[in-house]
PDB file of C-alpha atoms and ligand atoms in Angstrom:
ATOM      1  CA  MET A   2       0.000   0.000   0.000  1.00 27.00           C
ATOM      2  CA  PRO A   3       1.405   3.422  -0.858  1.00 28.00           C
ATOM      3  CA  THR A   4       2.277   5.724   1.954  1.00 28.00           C
ATOM      4  CA  VAL A   5       1.678   9.453   2.021  1.00 31.00           C
ATOM      5  CA  ALA A   6       4.686  11.111   0.437  1.00 33.00           C
ATOM      6  CA  ASP A   7       6.493  13.622   2.602  1.00 35.00           C
ATOM      7  CA  ASP A   8       8.444  14.891  -0.373  1.00 36.00           C
ATOM      8  CA  SER A   9       6.459  17.377  -2.439  1.00 38.00           C
ATOM      9  CA  SER A  10       8.808  16.754  -5.379  1.00 38.00           C
ATOM     10  CA  ALA A  11       7.473  13.186  -5.670  1.00 41.00           C
ATOM     11  CA  PRO A  12       5.056  12.739  -8.585  1.00 50.00           C
ATOM     12  CA  ALA A  13       1.533  13.536  -7.530  1.00 59.00           C
ATOM     13  CA  ALA A  14      -1.014  10.736  -7.607  1.00 69.00           C
ATOM     14  CA  ALA A  15      -3.262  11.569 -10.555  1.00 88.00           C
ATOM     15  CA  ILE A  16      -5.828   8.964  -9.587  1.00 91.00           C
ATOM     16  CA  THR A  17      -6.335   7.626  -6.085  1.00 91.00           C
ATOM     17  CA  GLN A  18      -8.879   4.899  -5.549  1.00 93.00           C
ATOM     18  CA  LEU A  19     -10.510   3.946  -2.268  1.00 94.00           C
ATOM     19  CA  GLN A  20     -13.170   1.394  -1.398  1.00 95.00           C
ATOM     20  CA  LEU A  21     -15.711   2.656   1.103  1.00 96.00           C
ATOM     21  CA  GLY A  22     -17.968  -0.282   1.904  1.00 96.00           C
ATOM     22  CA  GLU A  23     -19.923  -0.902  -1.303  1.00 97.00           C
ATOM     23  CA  VAL A  24     -18.936   2.497  -2.731  1.00 98.00           C
ATOM     24  CA  ALA A  25     -15.848   2.871  -4.920  1.00 97.00           C
ATOM     25  CA  LEU A  26     -14.282   6.322  -4.857  1.00 97.00           C
ATOM     26  CA  SER A  27     -11.769   7.633  -7.400  1.00 96.00           C
ATOM     27  CA  CYS A  28     -10.115  10.976  -6.747  1.00 96.00           C
ATOM     28  CA  VAL A  29      -9.056  12.297 -10.161  1.00 96.00           C
ATOM     29  CA  VAL A  30      -6.591  15.180  -9.987  1.00 96.00           C
ATOM     30  CA  GLU A  31      -6.581  17.860 -12.667  1.00 96.00           C
ATOM     31  CA  SER A  32      -3.586  19.827 -11.399  1.00 95.00           C
ATOM     32  CA  GLN A  33      -1.435  19.959  -8.310  1.00 96.00           C
ATOM     33  CA  GLY A  34       1.348  22.278  -7.270  1.00 96.00           C
ATOM     34  CA  PRO A  35       2.219  25.551  -5.545  1.00 97.00           C
ATOM     35  CA  LEU A  36      -0.689  27.860  -6.381  1.00 96.00           C
ATOM     36  CA  LEU A  37      -1.974  30.171  -3.674  1.00 96.00           C
ATOM     37  CA  ASP A  38      -0.088  32.867  -1.805  1.00 97.00           C
ATOM     38  CA  PRO A  39      -1.003  32.431   1.899  1.00 98.00           C
ATOM     39  CA  PHE A  40      -1.866  36.079   2.327  1.00 97.00           C
ATOM     40  CA  GLU A  41      -3.938  36.102  -0.851  1.00 94.00           C
ATOM     41  CA  LEU A  42      -5.857  33.079   0.423  1.00 97.00           C
ATOM     42  CA  TYR A  43      -6.202  34.115   4.072  1.00 98.00           C
ATOM     43  CA  PRO A  44      -6.444  37.906   4.485  1.00 97.00           C
ATOM     44  CA  GLU A  45      -6.249  37.558   8.282  1.00 97.00           C
ATOM     45  CA  ALA A  46      -3.066  35.463   8.297  1.00 98.00           C
ATOM     46  CA  THR A  47       0.155  37.169   9.372  1.00 97.00           C
ATOM     47  CA  PRO A  48       3.757  36.220   8.558  1.00 97.00           C
ATOM     48  CA  SER A  49       4.327  35.187  12.175  1.00 98.00           C
ATOM     49  CA  LEU A  50       1.226  32.966  12.213  1.00 98.00           C
ATOM     50  CA  LEU A  51       2.380  31.251   9.023  1.00 98.00           C
ATOM     51  CA  GLU A  52       5.942  30.891  10.310  1.00 97.00           C
ATOM     52  CA  ALA A  53       4.679  29.127  13.440  1.00 97.00           C
ATOM     53  CA  HIS A  54       3.130  26.381  11.285  1.00 98.00           C
ATOM     54  CA  LEU A  55       5.631  26.018   8.446  1.00 98.00           C
ATOM     55  CA  HIS A  56       7.545  23.226  10.181  1.00 97.00           C
ATOM     56  CA  TRP A  57       4.641  20.843   9.546  1.00 97.00           C
ATOM     57  CA  LEU A  58       3.056  22.498   6.508  1.00 97.00           C
ATOM     58  CA  ALA A  59       6.240  22.264   4.386  1.00 97.00           C
ATOM     59  CA  PRO A  60       6.927  20.584   2.086  1.00 96.00           C
ATOM     60  CA  ARG A  61       3.733  18.585   1.627  1.00 95.00           C
ATOM     61  CA  PHE A  62       1.247  21.412   2.010  1.00 97.00           C
ATOM     62  CA  TYR A  63       3.465  24.470   1.448  1.00 98.00           C
ATOM     63  CA  ASP A  64       6.268  25.156  -1.012  1.00 98.00           C
ATOM     64  CA  ARG A  65       8.825  27.371   0.727  1.00 97.00           C
ATOM     65  CA  ALA A  66      10.662  28.309  -2.472  1.00 98.00           C
ATOM     66  CA  ALA A  67       7.471  29.434  -4.192  1.00 98.00           C
ATOM     67  CA  GLY A  68       5.971  30.899  -1.006  1.00 98.00           C
ATOM     68  CA  ARG A  69       2.687  29.211  -1.899  1.00 98.00           C
ATOM     69  CA  PHE A  70       0.361  26.523  -0.642  1.00 98.00           C
ATOM     70  CA  VAL A  71       0.439  23.278  -2.607  1.00 97.00           C
ATOM     71  CA  ILE A  72      -3.091  22.985  -3.964  1.00 97.00           C
ATOM     72  CA  ALA A  73      -4.771  20.106  -5.750  1.00 97.00           C
ATOM     73  CA  ILE A  74      -7.665  20.693  -8.080  1.00 97.00           C
ATOM     74  CA  GLN A  75      -9.625  17.518  -8.535  1.00 97.00           C
ATOM     75  CA  GLY A  76     -12.941  15.862  -9.197  1.00 98.00           C
ATOM     76  CA  PHE A  77     -14.298  12.684  -7.656  1.00 98.00           C
ATOM     77  CA  VAL A  78     -16.089   9.649  -9.037  1.00 98.00           C
ATOM     78  CA  LEU A  79     -18.383   7.576  -6.835  1.00 98.00           C
ATOM     79  CA  GLN A  80     -19.628   4.221  -8.093  1.00 98.00           C
ATOM     80  CA  SER A  81     -22.537   3.079  -6.005  1.00 98.00           C
ATOM     81  CA  GLY A  82     -25.395   0.665  -6.652  1.00 97.00           C
ATOM     82  CA  GLY A  83     -24.653   0.581 -10.386  1.00 97.00           C
ATOM     83  CA  LYS A  84     -24.684   4.380 -10.690  1.00 98.00           C
ATOM     84  CA  VAL A  85     -21.789   6.669 -11.536  1.00 98.00           C
ATOM     85  CA  ILE A  86     -21.663   9.997  -9.732  1.00 98.00           C
ATOM     86  CA  VAL A  87     -19.126  12.743 -10.489  1.00 98.00           C
ATOM     87  CA  VAL A  88     -18.564  15.294  -7.739  1.00 98.00           C
ATOM     88  CA  ASP A  89     -16.973  18.558  -8.952  1.00 98.00           C
ATOM     89  CA  THR A  90     -15.542  19.049 -12.408  1.00 98.00           C
ATOM     90  CA  CYS A  91     -12.356  21.086 -11.852  1.00 98.00           C
ATOM     91  CA  VAL A  92     -11.253  24.117 -13.927  1.00 96.00           C
ATOM     92  CA  GLY A  93     -11.663  22.576 -17.371  1.00 96.00           C
ATOM     93  CA  ASP A  94      -9.776  23.071 -20.609  1.00 95.00           C
ATOM     94  CA  CYS A  95      -9.944  25.901 -23.144  1.00 92.00           C
ATOM     95  CA  LYS A  96     -11.873  28.304 -20.926  1.00 94.00           C
ATOM     96  CA  ALA A  97     -11.258  32.072 -20.779  1.00 91.00           C
ATOM     97  CA  ARG A  98     -10.340  32.823 -17.166  1.00 92.00           C
ATOM     98  CA  VAL A  99      -8.848  35.765 -15.290  1.00 89.00           C
ATOM     99  CA  ARG A 100      -6.305  33.732 -13.298  1.00 90.00           C
ATOM    100  CA  GLY A 101      -3.358  32.961 -15.574  1.00 90.00           C
ATOM    101  CA  GLU A 102      -2.985  29.383 -14.339  1.00 91.00           C
ATOM    102  CA  PHE A 103      -6.598  28.639 -15.271  1.00 93.00           C
ATOM    103  CA  ASN A 104      -6.848  30.535 -18.557  1.00 93.00           C
ATOM    104  CA  ALA A 105      -7.106  28.433 -21.746  1.00 92.00           C
ATOM    105  CA  ALA A 106      -5.813  25.438 -19.795  1.00 92.00           C
ATOM    106  CA  SER A 107      -5.193  22.016 -21.297  1.00 93.00           C
ATOM    107  CA  TRP A 108      -4.769  19.604 -18.408  1.00 93.00           C
ATOM    108  CA  GLY A 109      -6.726  16.813 -20.034  1.00 94.00           C
ATOM    109  CA  TRP A 110      -8.741  15.873 -16.976  1.00 96.00           C
ATOM    110  CA  LEU A 111     -11.344  14.106 -19.123  1.00 95.00           C
ATOM    111  CA  ALA A 112      -8.711  11.682 -20.423  1.00 95.00           C
ATOM    112  CA  ARG A 113      -7.702  11.020 -16.842  1.00 95.00           C
ATOM    113  CA  LEU A 114     -11.334  10.326 -15.978  1.00 95.00           C
ATOM    114  CA  ARG A 115     -11.364   7.730 -18.753  1.00 94.00           C
ATOM    115  CA  ALA A 116      -8.162   6.275 -17.285  1.00 92.00           C
ATOM    116  CA  ALA A 117     -10.089   5.898 -14.027  1.00 92.00           C
ATOM    117  CA  GLY A 118     -12.527   3.718 -15.971  1.00 93.00           C
ATOM    118  CA  VAL A 119     -15.320   6.230 -16.578  1.00 96.00           C
ATOM    119  CA  ARG A 120     -16.661   7.299 -19.972  1.00 97.00           C
ATOM    120  CA  PRO A 121     -18.647  10.568 -19.937  1.00 98.00           C
ATOM    121  CA  GLU A 122     -21.757   8.824 -21.333  1.00 98.00           C
ATOM    122  CA  GLN A 123     -21.800   6.483 -18.313  1.00 98.00           C
ATOM    123  CA  VAL A 124     -22.198   9.234 -15.736  1.00 98.00           C
ATOM    124  CA  ASP A 125     -25.635   9.307 -14.073  1.00 98.00           C
ATOM    125  CA  TYR A 126     -25.230  12.309 -11.762  1.00 98.00           C
ATOM    126  CA  VAL A 127     -22.945  15.327 -11.590  1.00 98.00           C
ATOM    127  CA  VAL A 128     -22.803  17.196  -8.302  1.00 98.00           C
ATOM    128  CA  CYS A 129     -21.259  20.670  -8.214  1.00 98.00           C
ATOM    129  CA  SER A 130     -20.425  21.248  -4.553  1.00 98.00           C
ATOM    130  CA  HIS A 131     -20.623  24.952  -5.397  1.00 98.00           C
ATOM    131  CA  PHE A 132     -20.299  27.259  -8.372  1.00 96.00           C
ATOM    132  CA  HIS A 133     -16.671  28.344  -8.163  1.00 95.00           C
ATOM    133  CA  VAL A 134     -14.397  28.365 -11.167  1.00 94.00           C
ATOM    134  CA  ASP A 135     -12.454  25.274 -10.029  1.00 96.00           C
ATOM    135  CA  HIS A 136     -15.552  23.104  -9.453  1.00 98.00           C
ATOM    136  CA  VAL A 137     -17.651  23.521 -12.606  1.00 98.00           C
ATOM    137  CA  GLY A 138     -15.202  23.584 -15.532  1.00 98.00           C
ATOM    138  CA  TRP A 139     -15.773  20.156 -17.062  1.00 98.00           C
ATOM    139  CA  ASN A 140     -19.546  20.504 -16.734  1.00 98.00           C
ATOM    140  CA  THR A 141     -19.157  21.484 -20.374  1.00 98.00           C
ATOM    141  CA  ARG A 142     -16.755  20.924 -23.232  1.00 97.00           C
ATOM    142  CA  LEU A 143     -16.158  22.786 -26.463  1.00 95.00           C
ATOM    143  CA  GLU A 144     -17.798  21.299 -29.563  1.00 95.00           C
ATOM    144  CA  ASN A 145     -17.842  23.241 -32.847  1.00 95.00           C
ATOM    145  CA  GLY A 146     -17.306  26.488 -30.979  1.00 94.00           C
ATOM    146  CA  LYS A 147     -20.163  25.838 -28.531  1.00 96.00           C
ATOM    147  CA  TRP A 148     -20.131  24.770 -24.895  1.00 97.00           C
ATOM    148  CA  VAL A 149     -22.086  21.537 -24.586  1.00 98.00           C
ATOM    149  CA  PRO A 150     -22.675  19.246 -21.578  1.00 98.00           C
ATOM    150  CA  THR A 151     -19.725  16.873 -21.081  1.00 98.00           C
ATOM    151  CA  PHE A 152     -21.966  14.257 -19.473  1.00 98.00           C
ATOM    152  CA  PRO A 153     -24.950  14.043 -21.841  1.00 98.00           C
ATOM    153  CA  ASN A 154     -26.834  11.320 -19.943  1.00 98.00           C
ATOM    154  CA  ALA A 155     -26.372  12.789 -16.465  1.00 98.00           C
ATOM    155  CA  ARG A 156     -28.665  14.775 -14.240  1.00 98.00           C
ATOM    156  CA  TYR A 157     -26.665  17.694 -12.881  1.00 98.00           C
ATOM    157  CA  LEU A 158     -27.633  18.325  -9.237  1.00 98.00           C
ATOM    158  CA  PHE A 159     -27.556  22.016  -8.312  1.00 98.00           C
ATOM    159  CA  THR A 160     -28.860  23.806  -5.223  1.00 97.00           C
ATOM    160  CA  ARG A 161     -31.220  26.732  -5.548  1.00 97.00           C
ATOM    161  CA  GLU A 162     -29.266  28.645  -2.883  1.00 97.00           C
ATOM    162  CA  GLU A 163     -26.156  28.504  -5.056  1.00 97.00           C
ATOM    163  CA  TRP A 164     -27.941  29.321  -8.272  1.00 96.00           C
ATOM    164  CA  ASP A 165     -29.717  32.348  -6.808  1.00 96.00           C
ATOM    165  CA  TYR A 166     -26.534  33.732  -5.270  1.00 96.00           C
ATOM    166  CA  TRP A 167     -24.573  33.780  -8.524  1.00 94.00           C
ATOM    167  CA  TRP A 168     -27.240  35.847 -10.265  1.00 92.00           C
ATOM    168  CA  SER A 169     -27.368  38.337  -7.374  1.00 92.00           C
ATOM    169  CA  GLU A 170     -25.380  41.578  -7.327  1.00 86.00           C
ATOM    170  CA  ARG A 171     -22.682  40.052  -5.078  1.00 85.00           C
ATOM    171  CA  GLY A 172     -22.464  37.008  -7.273  1.00 87.00           C
ATOM    172  CA  ASN A 173     -22.002  39.188 -10.343  1.00 84.00           C
ATOM    173  CA  TRP A 174     -19.021  40.776  -8.647  1.00 81.00           C
ATOM    174  CA  GLY A 175     -17.501  37.381  -7.865  1.00 77.00           C
ATOM    175  CA  ARG A 176     -17.869  36.241 -11.454  1.00 79.00           C
ATOM    176  CA  ALA A 177     -16.119  39.339 -12.694  1.00 77.00           C
ATOM    177  CA  ARG A 178     -13.164  38.400 -10.453  1.00 76.00           C
ATOM    178  CA  THR A 179     -12.610  34.955 -11.953  1.00 74.00           C
ATOM    179  CA  GLY A 180     -14.157  35.010 -15.433  1.00 75.00           C
ATOM    180  CA  ASP A 181     -17.733  34.282 -16.290  1.00 84.00           C
ATOM    181  CA  TYR A 182     -17.866  30.567 -15.738  1.00 93.00           C
ATOM    182  CA  MET A 183     -21.623  30.628 -15.131  1.00 94.00           C
ATOM    183  CA  ASP A 184     -22.140  31.452 -18.800  1.00 94.00           C
ATOM    184  CA  ASP A 185     -19.878  28.750 -20.209  1.00 96.00           C
ATOM    185  CA  SER A 186     -20.138  26.009 -17.553  1.00 97.00           C
ATOM    186  CA  VAL A 187     -23.514  26.271 -15.801  1.00 97.00           C
ATOM    187  CA  LEU A 188     -26.025  27.921 -18.152  1.00 96.00           C
ATOM    188  CA  PRO A 189     -25.462  25.389 -20.960  1.00 98.00           C
ATOM    189  CA  ILE A 190     -26.557  22.693 -18.491  1.00 98.00           C
ATOM    190  CA  THR A 191     -29.819  24.357 -17.506  1.00 98.00           C
ATOM    191  CA  GLU A 192     -30.475  25.278 -21.153  1.00 98.00           C
ATOM    192  CA  ALA A 193     -30.016  21.627 -22.148  1.00 98.00           C
ATOM    193  CA  GLY A 194     -32.591  20.637 -19.510  1.00 98.00           C
ATOM    194  CA  LEU A 195     -30.068  18.518 -17.600  1.00 98.00           C
ATOM    195  CA  ALA A 196     -30.195  20.371 -14.244  1.00 98.00           C
ATOM    196  CA  ASP A 197     -32.214  19.282 -11.225  1.00 98.00           C
ATOM    197  CA  PHE A 198     -32.494  21.733  -8.363  1.00 98.00           C
ATOM    198  CA  VAL A 199     -32.214  19.738  -5.157  1.00 98.00           C
ATOM    199  CA  ALA A 200     -32.268  20.459  -1.427  1.00 98.00           C
ATOM    200  CA  MET A 201     -28.912  20.958   0.279  1.00 98.00           C
ATOM    201  CA  ASP A 202     -29.491  17.700   2.194  1.00 98.00           C
ATOM    202  CA  HIS A 203     -30.619  15.740  -0.882  1.00 98.00           C
ATOM    203  CA  ARG A 204     -30.084  11.973  -0.665  1.00 98.00           C
ATOM    204  CA  ILE A 205     -28.741  10.430  -3.886  1.00 98.00           C
ATOM    205  CA  ASP A 206     -28.990   6.805  -2.774  1.00 98.00           C
ATOM    206  CA  ALA A 207     -28.875   4.696   0.387  1.00 98.00           C
ATOM    207  CA  ALA A 208     -25.130   5.380   0.797  1.00 98.00           C
ATOM    208  CA  ILE A 209     -24.663   8.950  -0.473  1.00 98.00           C
ATOM    209  CA  ALA A 210     -26.260  12.231   0.568  1.00 98.00           C
ATOM    210  CA  LEU A 211     -25.488  15.928   0.274  1.00 98.00           C
ATOM    211  CA  GLU A 212     -24.714  17.787   3.511  1.00 98.00           C
ATOM    212  CA  PRO A 213     -25.305  21.545   3.812  1.00 98.00           C
ATOM    213  CA  ALA A 214     -22.127  23.553   4.473  1.00 98.00           C
ATOM    214  CA  PRO A 215     -22.970  27.195   3.676  1.00 98.00           C
ATOM    215  CA  GLY A 216     -20.529  30.074   4.114  1.00 97.00           C
ATOM    216  CA  HIS A 217     -17.753  29.745   1.559  1.00 97.00           C
ATOM    217  CA  THR A 218     -20.711  30.085  -0.788  1.00 97.00           C
ATOM    218  CA  PRO A 219     -24.378  30.102   0.241  1.00 97.00           C
ATOM    219  CA  GLY A 220     -25.252  26.789  -1.420  1.00 98.00           C
ATOM    220  CA  LEU A 221     -22.071  24.838  -0.721  1.00 98.00           C
ATOM    221  CA  VAL A 222     -22.642  21.145  -0.050  1.00 98.00           C
ATOM    222  CA  ALA A 223     -20.355  18.378   1.164  1.00 98.00           C
ATOM    223  CA  VAL A 224     -21.084  14.807   0.083  1.00 98.00           C
ATOM    224  CA  GLY A 225     -21.394  12.209   2.838  1.00 98.00           C
ATOM    225  CA  ILE A 226     -20.799   8.501   2.207  1.00 98.00           C
ATOM    226  CA  ALA A 227     -21.921   5.760   4.592  1.00 98.00           C
ATOM    227  CA  SER A 228     -21.691   2.159   3.452  1.00 97.00           C
ATOM    228  CA  GLY A 229     -21.207  -0.845   5.701  1.00 96.00           C
ATOM    229  CA  THR A 230     -18.886   0.391   8.407  1.00 95.00           C
ATOM    230  CA  ALA A 231     -17.174   2.937   6.100  1.00 96.00           C
ATOM    231  CA  ARG A 232     -17.841   6.632   6.670  1.00 97.00           C
ATOM    232  CA  ALA A 233     -16.377   9.448   4.589  1.00 97.00           C
ATOM    233  CA  VAL A 234     -17.131  12.980   3.495  1.00 98.00           C
ATOM    234  CA  LEU A 235     -16.064  14.856   0.386  1.00 98.00           C
ATOM    235  CA  ALA A 236     -15.570  18.139   2.172  1.00 98.00           C
ATOM    236  CA  SER A 237     -15.271  20.442  -0.844  1.00 98.00           C
ATOM    237  CA  ASP A 238     -14.001  23.892   0.217  1.00 98.00           C
ATOM    238  CA  LEU A 239     -14.895  23.650   3.909  1.00 98.00           C
ATOM    239  CA  LEU A 240     -11.093  23.557   4.252  1.00 98.00           C
ATOM    240  CA  HIS A 241      -8.627  24.770   1.596  1.00 98.00           C
ATOM    241  CA  THR A 242      -5.469  23.815   3.492  1.00 98.00           C
ATOM    242  CA  PRO A 243      -4.833  22.002   6.787  1.00 98.00           C
ATOM    243  CA  LEU A 244      -3.746  25.338   8.275  1.00 98.00           C
ATOM    244  CA  GLN A 245      -7.488  25.888   8.791  1.00 98.00           C
ATOM    245  CA  CYS A 246      -7.553  22.909  11.173  1.00 98.00           C
ATOM    246  CA  ALA A 247      -4.883  24.511  13.348  1.00 98.00           C
ATOM    247  CA  CYS A 248      -6.381  27.976  12.837  1.00 98.00           C
ATOM    248  CA  PRO A 249     -10.112  27.431  12.216  1.00 97.00           C
ATOM    249  CA  GLN A 250     -10.747  31.167  12.419  1.00 97.00           C
ATOM    250  CA  LEU A 251      -9.098  31.698   9.020  1.00 98.00           C
ATOM    251  CA  SER A 252     -11.667  32.195   6.280  1.00 97.00           C
ATOM    252  CA  THR A 253     -10.528  32.791   2.721  1.00 96.00           C
ATOM    253  CA  ARG A 254     -10.662  35.847   0.540  1.00 94.00           C
ATOM    254  CA  PHE A 255     -12.984  33.815  -1.684  1.00 93.00           C
ATOM    255  CA  CYS A 256     -15.588  33.180   1.041  1.00 94.00           C
ATOM    256  CA  ALA A 257     -18.924  34.835   0.242  1.00 93.00           C
ATOM    257  CA  ASP A 258     -19.700  35.088   3.971  1.00 95.00           C
ATOM    258  CA  PRO A 259     -16.462  34.768   5.994  1.00 96.00           C
ATOM    259  CA  ALA A 260     -18.266  34.731   9.376  1.00 97.00           C
ATOM    260  CA  LEU A 261     -20.686  31.980   8.345  1.00 98.00           C
ATOM    261  CA  SER A 262     -17.820  30.105   6.692  1.00 98.00           C
ATOM    262  CA  ARG A 263     -15.948  30.212  10.024  1.00 98.00           C
ATOM    263  CA  ALA A 264     -18.970  29.004  12.018  1.00 98.00           C
ATOM    264  CA  THR A 265     -19.645  26.163   9.569  1.00 98.00           C
ATOM    265  CA  ARG A 266     -15.970  25.140   9.586  1.00 98.00           C
ATOM    266  CA  LEU A 267     -15.794  25.127  13.397  1.00 98.00           C
ATOM    267  CA  ALA A 268     -18.931  22.981  13.650  1.00 98.00           C
ATOM    268  CA  PHE A 269     -17.558  20.634  10.977  1.00 98.00           C
ATOM    269  CA  LEU A 270     -14.179  20.222  12.702  1.00 98.00           C
ATOM    270  CA  GLU A 271     -15.841  19.612  16.059  1.00 98.00           C
ATOM    271  CA  ARG A 272     -18.181  17.034  14.566  1.00 98.00           C
ATOM    272  CA  GLU A 273     -15.561  15.222  12.485  1.00 98.00           C
ATOM    273  CA  ALA A 274     -13.062  15.034  15.355  1.00 98.00           C
ATOM    274  CA  GLN A 275     -15.697  12.891  17.068  1.00 97.00           C
ATOM    275  CA  SER A 276     -17.096  11.063  14.046  1.00 96.00           C
ATOM    276  CA  GLY A 277     -13.788   9.636  12.863  1.00 91.00           C
ATOM    277  CA  ARG A 278     -15.057   9.883   9.259  1.00 96.00           C
ATOM    278  CA  LEU A 279     -12.511   9.958   6.474  1.00 97.00           C
ATOM    279  CA  VAL A 280     -12.389  13.618   5.426  1.00 98.00           C
ATOM    280  CA  ILE A 281     -11.472  14.378   1.815  1.00 98.00           C
ATOM    281  CA  PRO A 282     -11.177  18.113   1.149  1.00 98.00           C
ATOM    282  CA  ALA A 283     -11.161  19.168  -2.499  1.00 98.00           C
ATOM    283  CA  HIS A 284      -7.833  20.982  -2.467  1.00 98.00           C
ATOM    284  CA  PHE A 285      -5.507  19.036  -0.168  1.00 97.00           C
ATOM    285  CA  PRO A 286      -2.612  17.466  -2.113  1.00 95.00           C
ATOM    286  CA  ALA A 287      -3.314  13.906  -3.235  1.00 91.00           C
ATOM    287  CA  PRO A 288      -4.008  11.519  -1.687  1.00 87.00           C
ATOM    288  CA  SER A 289      -6.240  13.997   0.090  1.00 94.00           C
ATOM    289  CA  ALA A 290      -7.929  11.725   2.632  1.00 95.00           C
ATOM    290  CA  GLY A 291      -7.371  11.967   6.354  1.00 96.00           C
ATOM    291  CA  VAL A 292      -9.018  12.303   9.708  1.00 97.00           C
ATOM    292  CA  ILE A 293      -9.589  15.322  11.913  1.00 97.00           C
ATOM    293  CA  GLU A 294      -8.150  15.125  15.409  1.00 97.00           C
ATOM    294  CA  ARG A 295      -8.383  17.462  18.367  1.00 97.00           C
ATOM    295  CA  ALA A 296      -5.093  19.281  19.061  1.00 96.00           C
ATOM    296  CA  GLY A 297      -5.250  21.466  22.166  1.00 95.00           C
ATOM    297  CA  ASP A 298      -7.978  24.036  21.587  1.00 93.00           C
ATOM    298  CA  ALA A 299      -7.854  23.511  17.799  1.00 97.00           C
ATOM    299  CA  TYR A 300      -7.526  20.569  15.413  1.00 98.00           C
ATOM    300  CA  ARG A 301      -5.108  18.789  13.130  1.00 97.00           C
ATOM    301  CA  PHE A 302      -5.480  16.849   9.883  1.00 97.00           C
ATOM    302  CA  ARG A 303      -3.832  13.446   9.912  1.00 95.00           C
ATOM    303  CA  PRO A 304      -3.416  12.109   6.357  1.00 92.00           C
ATOM    304  CA  THR A 305      -4.464   8.487   6.059  1.00 86.00           C
ATOM    305  CA  ALA A 306      -2.525   6.163   3.811  1.00 62.00           C
ATOM    306  CA  GLY A 307      -4.099   2.906   4.907  1.00 53.00           C
ATOM    307  CA  ALA A 308      -7.379   3.416   3.042  1.00 53.00           C
ATOM    308  CA  VAL A 309      -5.737   4.026  -0.326  1.00 55.00           C
ATOM    309  CA  LEU A 310      -6.136   1.078  -2.656  1.00 56.00           C
ATOM    310  CA  LYS A 311      -4.251   2.441  -5.608  1.00 60.00           C
ATOM    311  CA  ALA A 312      -2.391   5.632  -6.407  1.00 62.00           C
ATOM    312  CA  THR A 313      -1.509   6.177 -10.044  1.00 63.00           C
ATOM    313  CA  PRO A 314       1.314   8.664 -10.683  1.00 57.00           C
ATOM    314  CA  GLY A 315       0.320  10.839 -13.561  1.00 58.00           C
ATOM    315  CA  GLY A 316       2.568  13.847 -13.910  1.00 53.00           C
ATOM    316  CA  VAL A 317       0.048  16.403 -12.673  1.00 55.00           C
TER     317      VAL A 317
HETATM  318 ZN1   ZN B   3     -12.308  25.301  -4.709  1.00 56.23          ZN
END
């Protein structure tokens, strides 16, 4: 069984597969590397706060030379009861974006999804944990100059809270910051009649249900998995880096409601430190799974290697 690499120069696992009871989970990475400046990500962080945590953050979670957090962007595939469920669809290729790293990208995540054993036509459900640029990209692909649904036979599960927010005045401002991904990655889905608006606690099947986690965005959902004795949660952007376990007060610059984001994160950490569920945040370097533990009056993230069935290096 692979162990969690302590050396950030080791090739990142492009595909990590875990078996959770009857549910098979593949974590399919689109990109991984030093991306976010700590003070861009966390406006309330100070150099001395960061310095106090660098001894454990680097090199796995923080690249000292680049002065940036190591960030994975990934989507997940759940295979459960004969259904195929994709959770989050990364940045995508060929899209016009404000952030240089995301603009007109060509990471080939769809090919990697095929390498994980999933053809787009097989996908039954697509869940967007929220409508941020790095979670909706492969909702659509370019065909003859038009954005068309990548997963033509899927129902795309959206929450009304998220949808409404992005058409509000504040949402308009957020879209201007990152490029108008609603137009090229969300609207083509509703226009094709493939979207279902579901409650934030919507149950997909006996093993998988959405869990409300508002704050980072108003309609953000985690995805809980319970099968046999296995318990896990795809935690989306409840945590961007494990520094938020040690310093749960840190909300990001990208949080729509930083105070609510903080309250939701604190409740999540408290709950998961007791639940012992496998926690899989969207942006922790692969393999991203671990457990939350109490550490004094805060928490720590302990990466778990034992649950990983297979890690496929893929030059991401
Ligand atoms: Zn994100």
